[in-house]
Coordinates of C-alpha atoms in Angstrom, one line a residue:
X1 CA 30.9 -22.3 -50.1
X2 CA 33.3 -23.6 -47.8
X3 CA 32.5 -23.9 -44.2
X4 CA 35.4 -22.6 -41.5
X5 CA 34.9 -23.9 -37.9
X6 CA 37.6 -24.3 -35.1
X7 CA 38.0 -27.1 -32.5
X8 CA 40.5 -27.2 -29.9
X9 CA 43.9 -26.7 -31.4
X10 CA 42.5 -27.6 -35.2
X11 CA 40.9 -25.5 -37.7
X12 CA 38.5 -27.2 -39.9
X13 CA 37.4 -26.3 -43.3
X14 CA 34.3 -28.2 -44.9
X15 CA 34.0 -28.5 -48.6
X16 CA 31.4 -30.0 -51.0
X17 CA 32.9 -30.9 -54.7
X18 CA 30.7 -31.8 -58.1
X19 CA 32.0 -34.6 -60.0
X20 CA 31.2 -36.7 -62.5
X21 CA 29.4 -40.2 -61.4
X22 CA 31.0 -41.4 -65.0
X23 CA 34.6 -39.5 -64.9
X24 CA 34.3 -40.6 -68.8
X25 CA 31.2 -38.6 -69.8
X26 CA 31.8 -35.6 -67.5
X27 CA 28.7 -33.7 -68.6
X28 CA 26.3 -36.4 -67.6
X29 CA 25.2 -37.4 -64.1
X30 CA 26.7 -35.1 -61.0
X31 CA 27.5 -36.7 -57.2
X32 CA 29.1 -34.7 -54.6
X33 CA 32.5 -35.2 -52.6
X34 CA 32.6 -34.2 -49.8
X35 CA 36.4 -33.0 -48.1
X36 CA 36.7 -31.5 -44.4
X37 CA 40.4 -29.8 -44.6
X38 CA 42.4 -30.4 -41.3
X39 CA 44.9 -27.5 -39.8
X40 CA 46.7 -26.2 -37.1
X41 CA 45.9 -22.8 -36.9
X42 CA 49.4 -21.4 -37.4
X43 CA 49.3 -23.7 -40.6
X44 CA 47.4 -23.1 -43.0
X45 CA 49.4 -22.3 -45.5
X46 CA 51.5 -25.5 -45.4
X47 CA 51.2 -28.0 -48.3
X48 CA 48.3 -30.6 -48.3
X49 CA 48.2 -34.0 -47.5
X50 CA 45.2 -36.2 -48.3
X51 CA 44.1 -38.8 -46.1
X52 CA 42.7 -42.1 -48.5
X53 CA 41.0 -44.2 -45.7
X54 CA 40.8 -47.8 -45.6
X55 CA 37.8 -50.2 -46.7
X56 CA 36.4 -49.8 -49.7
X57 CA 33.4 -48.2 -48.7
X58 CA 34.3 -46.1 -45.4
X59 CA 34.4 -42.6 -44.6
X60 CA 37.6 -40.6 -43.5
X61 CA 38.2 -40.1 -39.9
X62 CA 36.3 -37.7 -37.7
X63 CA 39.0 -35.2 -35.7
X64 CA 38.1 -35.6 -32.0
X65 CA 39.1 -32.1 -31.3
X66 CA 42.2 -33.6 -29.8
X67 CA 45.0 -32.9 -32.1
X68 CA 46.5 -36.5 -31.5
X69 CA 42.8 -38.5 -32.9
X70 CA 43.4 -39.6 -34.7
X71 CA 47.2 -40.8 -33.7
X72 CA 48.9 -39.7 -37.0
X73 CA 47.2 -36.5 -37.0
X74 CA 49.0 -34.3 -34.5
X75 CA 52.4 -35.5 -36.6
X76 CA 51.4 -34.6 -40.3
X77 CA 50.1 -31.6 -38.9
X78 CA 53.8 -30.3 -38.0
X79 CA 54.0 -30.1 -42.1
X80 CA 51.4 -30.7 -43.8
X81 CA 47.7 -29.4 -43.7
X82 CA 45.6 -32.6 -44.0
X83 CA 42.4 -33.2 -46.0
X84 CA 40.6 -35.8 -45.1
X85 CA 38.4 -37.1 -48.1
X86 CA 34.9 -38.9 -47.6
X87 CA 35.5 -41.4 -50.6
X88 CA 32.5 -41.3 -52.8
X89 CA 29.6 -42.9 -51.8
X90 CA 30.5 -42.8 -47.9
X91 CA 30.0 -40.3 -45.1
X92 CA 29.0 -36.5 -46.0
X93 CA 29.7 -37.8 -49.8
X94 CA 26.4 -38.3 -52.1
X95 CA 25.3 -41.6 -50.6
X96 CA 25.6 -45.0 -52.5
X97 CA 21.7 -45.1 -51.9
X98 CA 20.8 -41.8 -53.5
X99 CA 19.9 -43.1 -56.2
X100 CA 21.7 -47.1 -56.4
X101 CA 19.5 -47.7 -60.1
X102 CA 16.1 -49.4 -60.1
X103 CA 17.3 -52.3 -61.5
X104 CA 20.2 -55.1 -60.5
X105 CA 21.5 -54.2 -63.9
X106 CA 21.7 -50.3 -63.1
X107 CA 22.7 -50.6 -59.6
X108 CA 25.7 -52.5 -61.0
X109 CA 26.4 -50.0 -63.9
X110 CA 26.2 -47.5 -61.1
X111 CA 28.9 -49.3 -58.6
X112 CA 31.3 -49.6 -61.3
X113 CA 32.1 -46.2 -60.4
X114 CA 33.2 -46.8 -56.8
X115 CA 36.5 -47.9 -57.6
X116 CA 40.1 -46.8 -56.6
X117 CA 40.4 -45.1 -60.4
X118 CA 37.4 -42.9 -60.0
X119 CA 38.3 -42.4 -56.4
X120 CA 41.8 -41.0 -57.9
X121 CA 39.7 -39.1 -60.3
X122 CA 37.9 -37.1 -57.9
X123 CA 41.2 -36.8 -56.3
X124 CA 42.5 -35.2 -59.2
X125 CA 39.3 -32.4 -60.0
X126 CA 39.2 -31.7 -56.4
X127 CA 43.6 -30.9 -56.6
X128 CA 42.4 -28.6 -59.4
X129 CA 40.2 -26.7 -57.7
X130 CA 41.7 -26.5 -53.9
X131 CA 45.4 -26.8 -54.4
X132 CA 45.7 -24.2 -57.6
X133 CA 46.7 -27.4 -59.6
X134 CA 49.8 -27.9 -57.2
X135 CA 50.8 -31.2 -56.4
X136 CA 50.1 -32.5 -53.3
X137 CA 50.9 -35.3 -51.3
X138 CA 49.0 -38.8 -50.3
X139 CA 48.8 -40.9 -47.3
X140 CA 47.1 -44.2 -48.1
X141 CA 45.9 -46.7 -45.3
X142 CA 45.4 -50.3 -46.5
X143 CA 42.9 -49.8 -49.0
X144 CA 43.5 -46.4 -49.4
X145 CA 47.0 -47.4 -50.3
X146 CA 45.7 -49.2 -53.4
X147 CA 44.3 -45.7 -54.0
X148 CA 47.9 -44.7 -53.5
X149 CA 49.2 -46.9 -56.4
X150 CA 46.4 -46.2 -59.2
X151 CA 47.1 -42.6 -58.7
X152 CA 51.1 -43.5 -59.1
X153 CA 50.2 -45.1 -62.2
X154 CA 47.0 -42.6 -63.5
X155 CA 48.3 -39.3 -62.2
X156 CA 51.6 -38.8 -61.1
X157 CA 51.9 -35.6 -61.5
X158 CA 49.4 -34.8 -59.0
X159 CA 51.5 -36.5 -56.4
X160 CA 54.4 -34.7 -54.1
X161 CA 54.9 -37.7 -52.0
X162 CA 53.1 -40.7 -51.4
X163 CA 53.0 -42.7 -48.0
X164 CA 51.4 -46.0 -47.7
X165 CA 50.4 -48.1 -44.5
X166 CA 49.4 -51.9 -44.9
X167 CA 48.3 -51.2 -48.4
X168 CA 51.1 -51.6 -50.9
X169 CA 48.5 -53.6 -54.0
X170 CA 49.7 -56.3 -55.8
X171 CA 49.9 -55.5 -59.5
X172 CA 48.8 -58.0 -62.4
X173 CA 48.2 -60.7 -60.3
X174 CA 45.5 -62.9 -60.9
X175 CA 42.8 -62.5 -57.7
X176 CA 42.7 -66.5 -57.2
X177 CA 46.4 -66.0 -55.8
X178 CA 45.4 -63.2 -53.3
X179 CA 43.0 -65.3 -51.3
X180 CA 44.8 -68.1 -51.7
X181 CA 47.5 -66.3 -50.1
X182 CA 44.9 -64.6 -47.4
X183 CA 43.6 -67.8 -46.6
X184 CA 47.0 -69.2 -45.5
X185 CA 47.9 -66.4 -43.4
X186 CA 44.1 -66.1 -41.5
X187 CA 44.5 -69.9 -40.8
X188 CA 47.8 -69.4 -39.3
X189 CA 46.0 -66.8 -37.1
X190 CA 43.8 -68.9 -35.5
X191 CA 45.6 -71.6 -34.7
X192 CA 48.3 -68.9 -33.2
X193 CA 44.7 -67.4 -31.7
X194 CA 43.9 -71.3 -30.4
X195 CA 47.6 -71.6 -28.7
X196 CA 46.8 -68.3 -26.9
X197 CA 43.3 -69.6 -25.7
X198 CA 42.9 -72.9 -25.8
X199 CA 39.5 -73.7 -24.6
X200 CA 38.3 -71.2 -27.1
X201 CA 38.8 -74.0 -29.9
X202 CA 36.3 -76.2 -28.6
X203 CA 33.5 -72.9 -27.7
X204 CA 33.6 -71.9 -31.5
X205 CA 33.1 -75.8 -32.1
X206 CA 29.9 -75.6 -29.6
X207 CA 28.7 -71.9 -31.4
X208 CA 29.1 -73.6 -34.9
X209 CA 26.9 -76.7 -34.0
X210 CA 24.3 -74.8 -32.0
X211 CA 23.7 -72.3 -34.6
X212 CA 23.4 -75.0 -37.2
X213 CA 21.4 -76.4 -35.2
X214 CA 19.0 -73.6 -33.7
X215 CA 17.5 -70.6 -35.0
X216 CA 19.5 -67.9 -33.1
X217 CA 18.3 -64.1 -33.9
X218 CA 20.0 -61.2 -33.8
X219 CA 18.5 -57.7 -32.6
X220 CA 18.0 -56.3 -36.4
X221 CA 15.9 -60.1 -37.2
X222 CA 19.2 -61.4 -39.4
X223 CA 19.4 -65.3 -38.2
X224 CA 22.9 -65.9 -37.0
X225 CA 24.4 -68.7 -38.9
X226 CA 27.3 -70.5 -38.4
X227 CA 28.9 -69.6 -41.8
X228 CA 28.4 -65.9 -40.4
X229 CA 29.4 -66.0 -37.0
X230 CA 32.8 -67.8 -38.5
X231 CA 33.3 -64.5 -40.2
X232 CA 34.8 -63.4 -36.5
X233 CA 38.2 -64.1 -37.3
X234 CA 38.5 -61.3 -39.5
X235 CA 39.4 -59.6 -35.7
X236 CA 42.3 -61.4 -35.8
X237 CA 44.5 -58.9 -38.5
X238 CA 44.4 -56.2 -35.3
X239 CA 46.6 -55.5 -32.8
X240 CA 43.7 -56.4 -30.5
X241 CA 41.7 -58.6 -32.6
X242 CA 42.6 -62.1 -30.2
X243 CA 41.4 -60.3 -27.0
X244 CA 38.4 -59.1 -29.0
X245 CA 37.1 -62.2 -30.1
X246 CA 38.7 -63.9 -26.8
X247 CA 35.8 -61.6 -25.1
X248 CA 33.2 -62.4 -27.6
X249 CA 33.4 -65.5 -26.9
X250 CA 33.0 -66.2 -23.4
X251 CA 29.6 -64.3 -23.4
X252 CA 27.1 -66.6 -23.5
X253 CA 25.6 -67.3 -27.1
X254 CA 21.8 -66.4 -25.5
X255 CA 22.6 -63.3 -24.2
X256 CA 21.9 -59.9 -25.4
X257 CA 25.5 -59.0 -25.4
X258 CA 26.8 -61.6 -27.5
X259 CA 24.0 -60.7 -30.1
X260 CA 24.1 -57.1 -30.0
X261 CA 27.8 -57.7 -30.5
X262 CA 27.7 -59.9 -33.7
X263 CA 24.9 -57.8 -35.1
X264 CA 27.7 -55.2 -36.2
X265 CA 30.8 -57.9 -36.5
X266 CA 33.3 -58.6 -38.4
X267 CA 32.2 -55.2 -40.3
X268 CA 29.0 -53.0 -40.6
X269 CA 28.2 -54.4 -43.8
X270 CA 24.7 -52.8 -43.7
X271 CA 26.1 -49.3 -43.3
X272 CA 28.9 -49.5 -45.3
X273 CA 27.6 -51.9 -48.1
X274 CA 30.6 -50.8 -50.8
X275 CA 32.8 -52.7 -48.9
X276 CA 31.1 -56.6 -49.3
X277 CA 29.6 -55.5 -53.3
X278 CA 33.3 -53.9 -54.3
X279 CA 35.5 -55.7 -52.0
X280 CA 37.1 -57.9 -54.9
X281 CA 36.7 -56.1 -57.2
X282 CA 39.1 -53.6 -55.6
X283 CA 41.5 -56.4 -55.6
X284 CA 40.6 -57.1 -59.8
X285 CA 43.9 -55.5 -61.7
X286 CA 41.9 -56.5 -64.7
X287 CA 39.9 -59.5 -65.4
X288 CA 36.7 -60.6 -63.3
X289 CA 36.6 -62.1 -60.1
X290 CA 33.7 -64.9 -59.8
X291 CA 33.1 -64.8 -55.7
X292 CA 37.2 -65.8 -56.1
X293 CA 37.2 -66.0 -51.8
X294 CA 34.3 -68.6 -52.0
X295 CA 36.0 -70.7 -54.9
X296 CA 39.3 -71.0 -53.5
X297 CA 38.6 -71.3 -50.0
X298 CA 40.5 -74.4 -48.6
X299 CA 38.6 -77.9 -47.7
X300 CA 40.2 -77.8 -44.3
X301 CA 36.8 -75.7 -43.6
X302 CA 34.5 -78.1 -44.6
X303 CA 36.0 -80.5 -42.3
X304 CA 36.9 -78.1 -39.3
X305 CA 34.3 -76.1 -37.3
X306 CA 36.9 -74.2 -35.7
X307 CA 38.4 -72.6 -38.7
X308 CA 37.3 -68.8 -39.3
X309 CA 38.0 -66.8 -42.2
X310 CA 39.3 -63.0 -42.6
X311 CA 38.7 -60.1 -45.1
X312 CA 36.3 -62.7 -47.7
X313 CA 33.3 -61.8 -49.2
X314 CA 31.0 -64.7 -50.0
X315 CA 27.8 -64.3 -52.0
X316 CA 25.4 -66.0 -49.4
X317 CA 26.2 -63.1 -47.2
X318 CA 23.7 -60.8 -49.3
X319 CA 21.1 -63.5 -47.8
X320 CA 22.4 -63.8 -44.3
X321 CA 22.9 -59.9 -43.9
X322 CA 19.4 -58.5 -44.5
X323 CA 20.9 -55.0 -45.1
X324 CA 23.0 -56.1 -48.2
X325 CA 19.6 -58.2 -49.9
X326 CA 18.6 -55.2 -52.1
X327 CA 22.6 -55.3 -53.2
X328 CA 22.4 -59.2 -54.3
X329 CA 21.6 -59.3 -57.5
X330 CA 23.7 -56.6 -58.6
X331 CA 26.6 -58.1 -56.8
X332 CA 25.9 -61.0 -59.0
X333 CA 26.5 -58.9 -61.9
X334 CA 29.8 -57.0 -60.7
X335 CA 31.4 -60.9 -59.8
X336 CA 30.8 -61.2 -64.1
X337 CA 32.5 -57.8 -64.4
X338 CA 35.2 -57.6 -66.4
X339 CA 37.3 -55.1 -64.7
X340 CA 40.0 -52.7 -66.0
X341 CA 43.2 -52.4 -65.3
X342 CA 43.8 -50.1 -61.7
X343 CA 47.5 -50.0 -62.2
X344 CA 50.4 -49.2 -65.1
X345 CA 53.8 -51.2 -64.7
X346 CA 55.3 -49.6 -66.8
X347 CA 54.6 -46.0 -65.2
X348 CA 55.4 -47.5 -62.1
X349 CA 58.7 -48.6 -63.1
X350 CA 59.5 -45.2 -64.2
X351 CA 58.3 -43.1 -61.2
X352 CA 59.4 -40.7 -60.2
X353 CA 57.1 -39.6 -57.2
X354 CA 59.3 -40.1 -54.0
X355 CA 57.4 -43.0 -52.2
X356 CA 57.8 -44.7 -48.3
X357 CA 55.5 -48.1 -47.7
X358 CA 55.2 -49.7 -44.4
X359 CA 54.7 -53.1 -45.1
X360 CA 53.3 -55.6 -42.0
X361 CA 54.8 -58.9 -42.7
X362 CA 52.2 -61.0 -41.1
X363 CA 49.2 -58.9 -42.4
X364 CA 46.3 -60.9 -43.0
X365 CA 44.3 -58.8 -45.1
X366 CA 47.1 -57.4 -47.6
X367 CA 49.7 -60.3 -48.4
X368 CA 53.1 -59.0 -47.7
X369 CA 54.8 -61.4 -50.2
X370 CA 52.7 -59.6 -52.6
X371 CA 53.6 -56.2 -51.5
X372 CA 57.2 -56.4 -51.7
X373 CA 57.1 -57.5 -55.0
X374 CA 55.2 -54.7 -56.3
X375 CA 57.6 -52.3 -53.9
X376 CA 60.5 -53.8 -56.2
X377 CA 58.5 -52.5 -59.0
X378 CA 58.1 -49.2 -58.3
X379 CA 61.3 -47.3 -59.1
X380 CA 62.0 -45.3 -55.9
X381 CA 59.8 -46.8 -53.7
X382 CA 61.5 -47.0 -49.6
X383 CA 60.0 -50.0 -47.7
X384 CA 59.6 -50.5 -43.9
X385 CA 58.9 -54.5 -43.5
X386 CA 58.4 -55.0 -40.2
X387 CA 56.5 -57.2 -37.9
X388 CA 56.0 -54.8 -35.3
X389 CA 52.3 -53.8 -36.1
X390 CA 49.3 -55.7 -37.6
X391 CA 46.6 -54.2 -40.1
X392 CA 45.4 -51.1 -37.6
X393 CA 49.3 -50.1 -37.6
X394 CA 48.7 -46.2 -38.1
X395 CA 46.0 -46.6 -36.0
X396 CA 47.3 -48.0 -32.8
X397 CA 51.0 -45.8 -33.8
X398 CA 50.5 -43.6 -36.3
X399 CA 52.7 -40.5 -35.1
X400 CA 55.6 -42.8 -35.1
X401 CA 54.7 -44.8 -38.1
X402 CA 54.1 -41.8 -40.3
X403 CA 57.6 -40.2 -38.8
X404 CA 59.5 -43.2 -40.1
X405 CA 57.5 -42.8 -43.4
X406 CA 58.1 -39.4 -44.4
X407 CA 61.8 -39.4 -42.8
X408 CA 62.0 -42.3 -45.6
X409 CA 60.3 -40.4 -48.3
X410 CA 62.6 -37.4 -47.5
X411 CA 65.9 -39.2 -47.7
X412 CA 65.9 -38.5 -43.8
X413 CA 65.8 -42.0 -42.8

């Protein structure tokens, strides 16, 4: 039964979903979604919107209490009552470990489940059940707005509207091309991040060799190694990612600090472990992806120390992170996947869903070129390009970022 609590200004509605692990064979194994429905309390009878968080791998946001947290909240709120959806396998959802499979083998039959189609699936049972069958609408963040576009092409009429923030997905393109293209824009990062703190260039040189060097432990027993510690620059697709790693960096490499720090950076990959297995895979419109970030990544990081890298997944990091070991050999298996198709041109090209995209031109995580071409695609679909916000744009602005969006969506803007 639903659980009804009440926080300042917000009601809050907890619900617990069955679903199929295998959305094909829906009378064989059961996990749970969990959904924690978001209100003002003179609105709760306003239309839903569903929140699709960013990652893969990561739990919807937790409301402070404070109708502005997070800062796109208090705004939907005015029309919408939100539900904020614990994707499966993260947060109050049946967790990844419970049960991953007792073999490599089943752990990656199991986590070919985790994916943006089943995601939508879930979506589309839970819409059932809560919404009387009604559409609703979706607001996608980054990788929740890949979420947004298999729904537009698996179920589009479950969808009202659709919003999407630093997450418009390529279609059909081949995933070689995305990190080539990711590659290009993290390297322009640092060396804008290197122009902004100079001396920095030469104190990553210093970490690189020392770690290489030395055996530098972290608080959870994980040796720091230089191919790790490069994984930093994934800071840099935030609005205060330079800062960030700026004040990384001038803690000394033996202090506590600066280890306690990295333990957890660029991402909890321990705690959220969907994220480094499915990471490509998310990005895999079909065919298999082969560790694609480690096979295309350029020589210039062979022969520069100072280079970092962004949102890549290698396969040494199930060695290097200890809390990803028990993942490695299924990740193995899942890089020889071969992957469905997550999106339909052709249903794009006919939709009719009314759909608003704000695209961050100099996003380093979700190529803009890339997005653009798929928002000429989609018949309908309003763009915002801008260069205002990086990555964490509904994050750091989301009240007037989702504003713009549904005033586009609405013919209002």
């Amino acid at each position: 039964m639903p659980v009804t609590t009440t926080a300042p200004g917000l009601v809050l509605v907890e619900h617990e979903f069955p679903v199929p692990l295998d959305h094909s064979r829906p009378d064989a194994e059961q996990i749970t979604v969990f959904a924690r429905e978001v209100a003002d309390p003179d609105g709760r009878d306003r239309p839903f919107l569903v929140f699709l968080q960013g990652g893969p791998g990561f739990e919807a946001p937790r409301p402070s209490g404070n109708p502005s947290a997070p800062s796109w909240l208090a705004r939907a709120l005015r029309d919408y009552r939100v539900l904020m959806l614990d994707q499966r396998g993260t947060g109050r959802s049946t967790p990844l470990d419970d049960p991953p499979g007792k073999t490599a083998r089943e752990q990656a039959d199991y986590l070919t489940h985790f994916r943006a189609d089943s995601i939508v699936a879930d979506a589309e049972l839970i819409r059932a059940e809560l919404a009387g069958g009604q559409p609703w609408s979706v607001l996608g963040q980054s990788f929740g707005g890949f979420c947004v576009g298999t729904y537009l092409s698996q179920a589009p009429h479950g969808l009202r509207q659709a919003f999407i923030t630093g997450g418009v997905p390529p279609v059909g393109l081949d995933i070689d091309e995305v990190y080539r293209a990711t590659y290009l824009r993290i390297m322009d990062r640092v060396e804008r991040y290197y122009q902004r703190y100079p001396a920095d260039r030469q104190r990553v040189r210093d970490i690189v060799a020392e770690l290489t060097a030395e055996d530098v432990r972290l608080p959870g027993g994980d040796r720091l190694t230089a191919r790790r510690f490069r994984q930093a620059g994934n800071l840099l697709g935030m609005s205060d990612g330079a800062e960030r790693l700026h004040h990384l960096l001038e803690l000394p490499l033996s202090s506590r600090a600066f280890r306690y720090d990295m333990e957890l950076m660029p991402m909890p990959f321990a705690r959220n472990p969907i994220y480094a297995v499915l990471h490509e895979a998310c990005y895999a419109d079909g065919g298999v992806t082969r560790w694609s970030a480690d096979r295309v990544r350029p020589e210039a990081y062979e022969t520069d120390a100072s280079l970092l890298t962004g949102e890549h997944v290698f396969p040494w990091m199930f060695a290097d992170y200890g809390g990803l070991a028990v993942f490695r050999e299924a990740a193995e298996l899942l890089a020889e996947q071969s992957w469905p198709r997550l999106y339909d041109a052709d249903t794009l090209q006919n939709n009719e869903v009314p759909v608003a995209a704000a695209i961050y031109v100099e996003d380093p995580y979700v190529e803009s070129r890339f997005s653009i071409e798929t928002a000429s695609l989609v018949r309908g679909m309003r763009t915002w390009v801008t260069n205002e916000y990086d990555h964490n744009g509904l994050r750091a602005d989301g009240a007037r970022i989702l504003d713009r969006l549904i005033g586009l969506a609405t013919g209002r803007a």
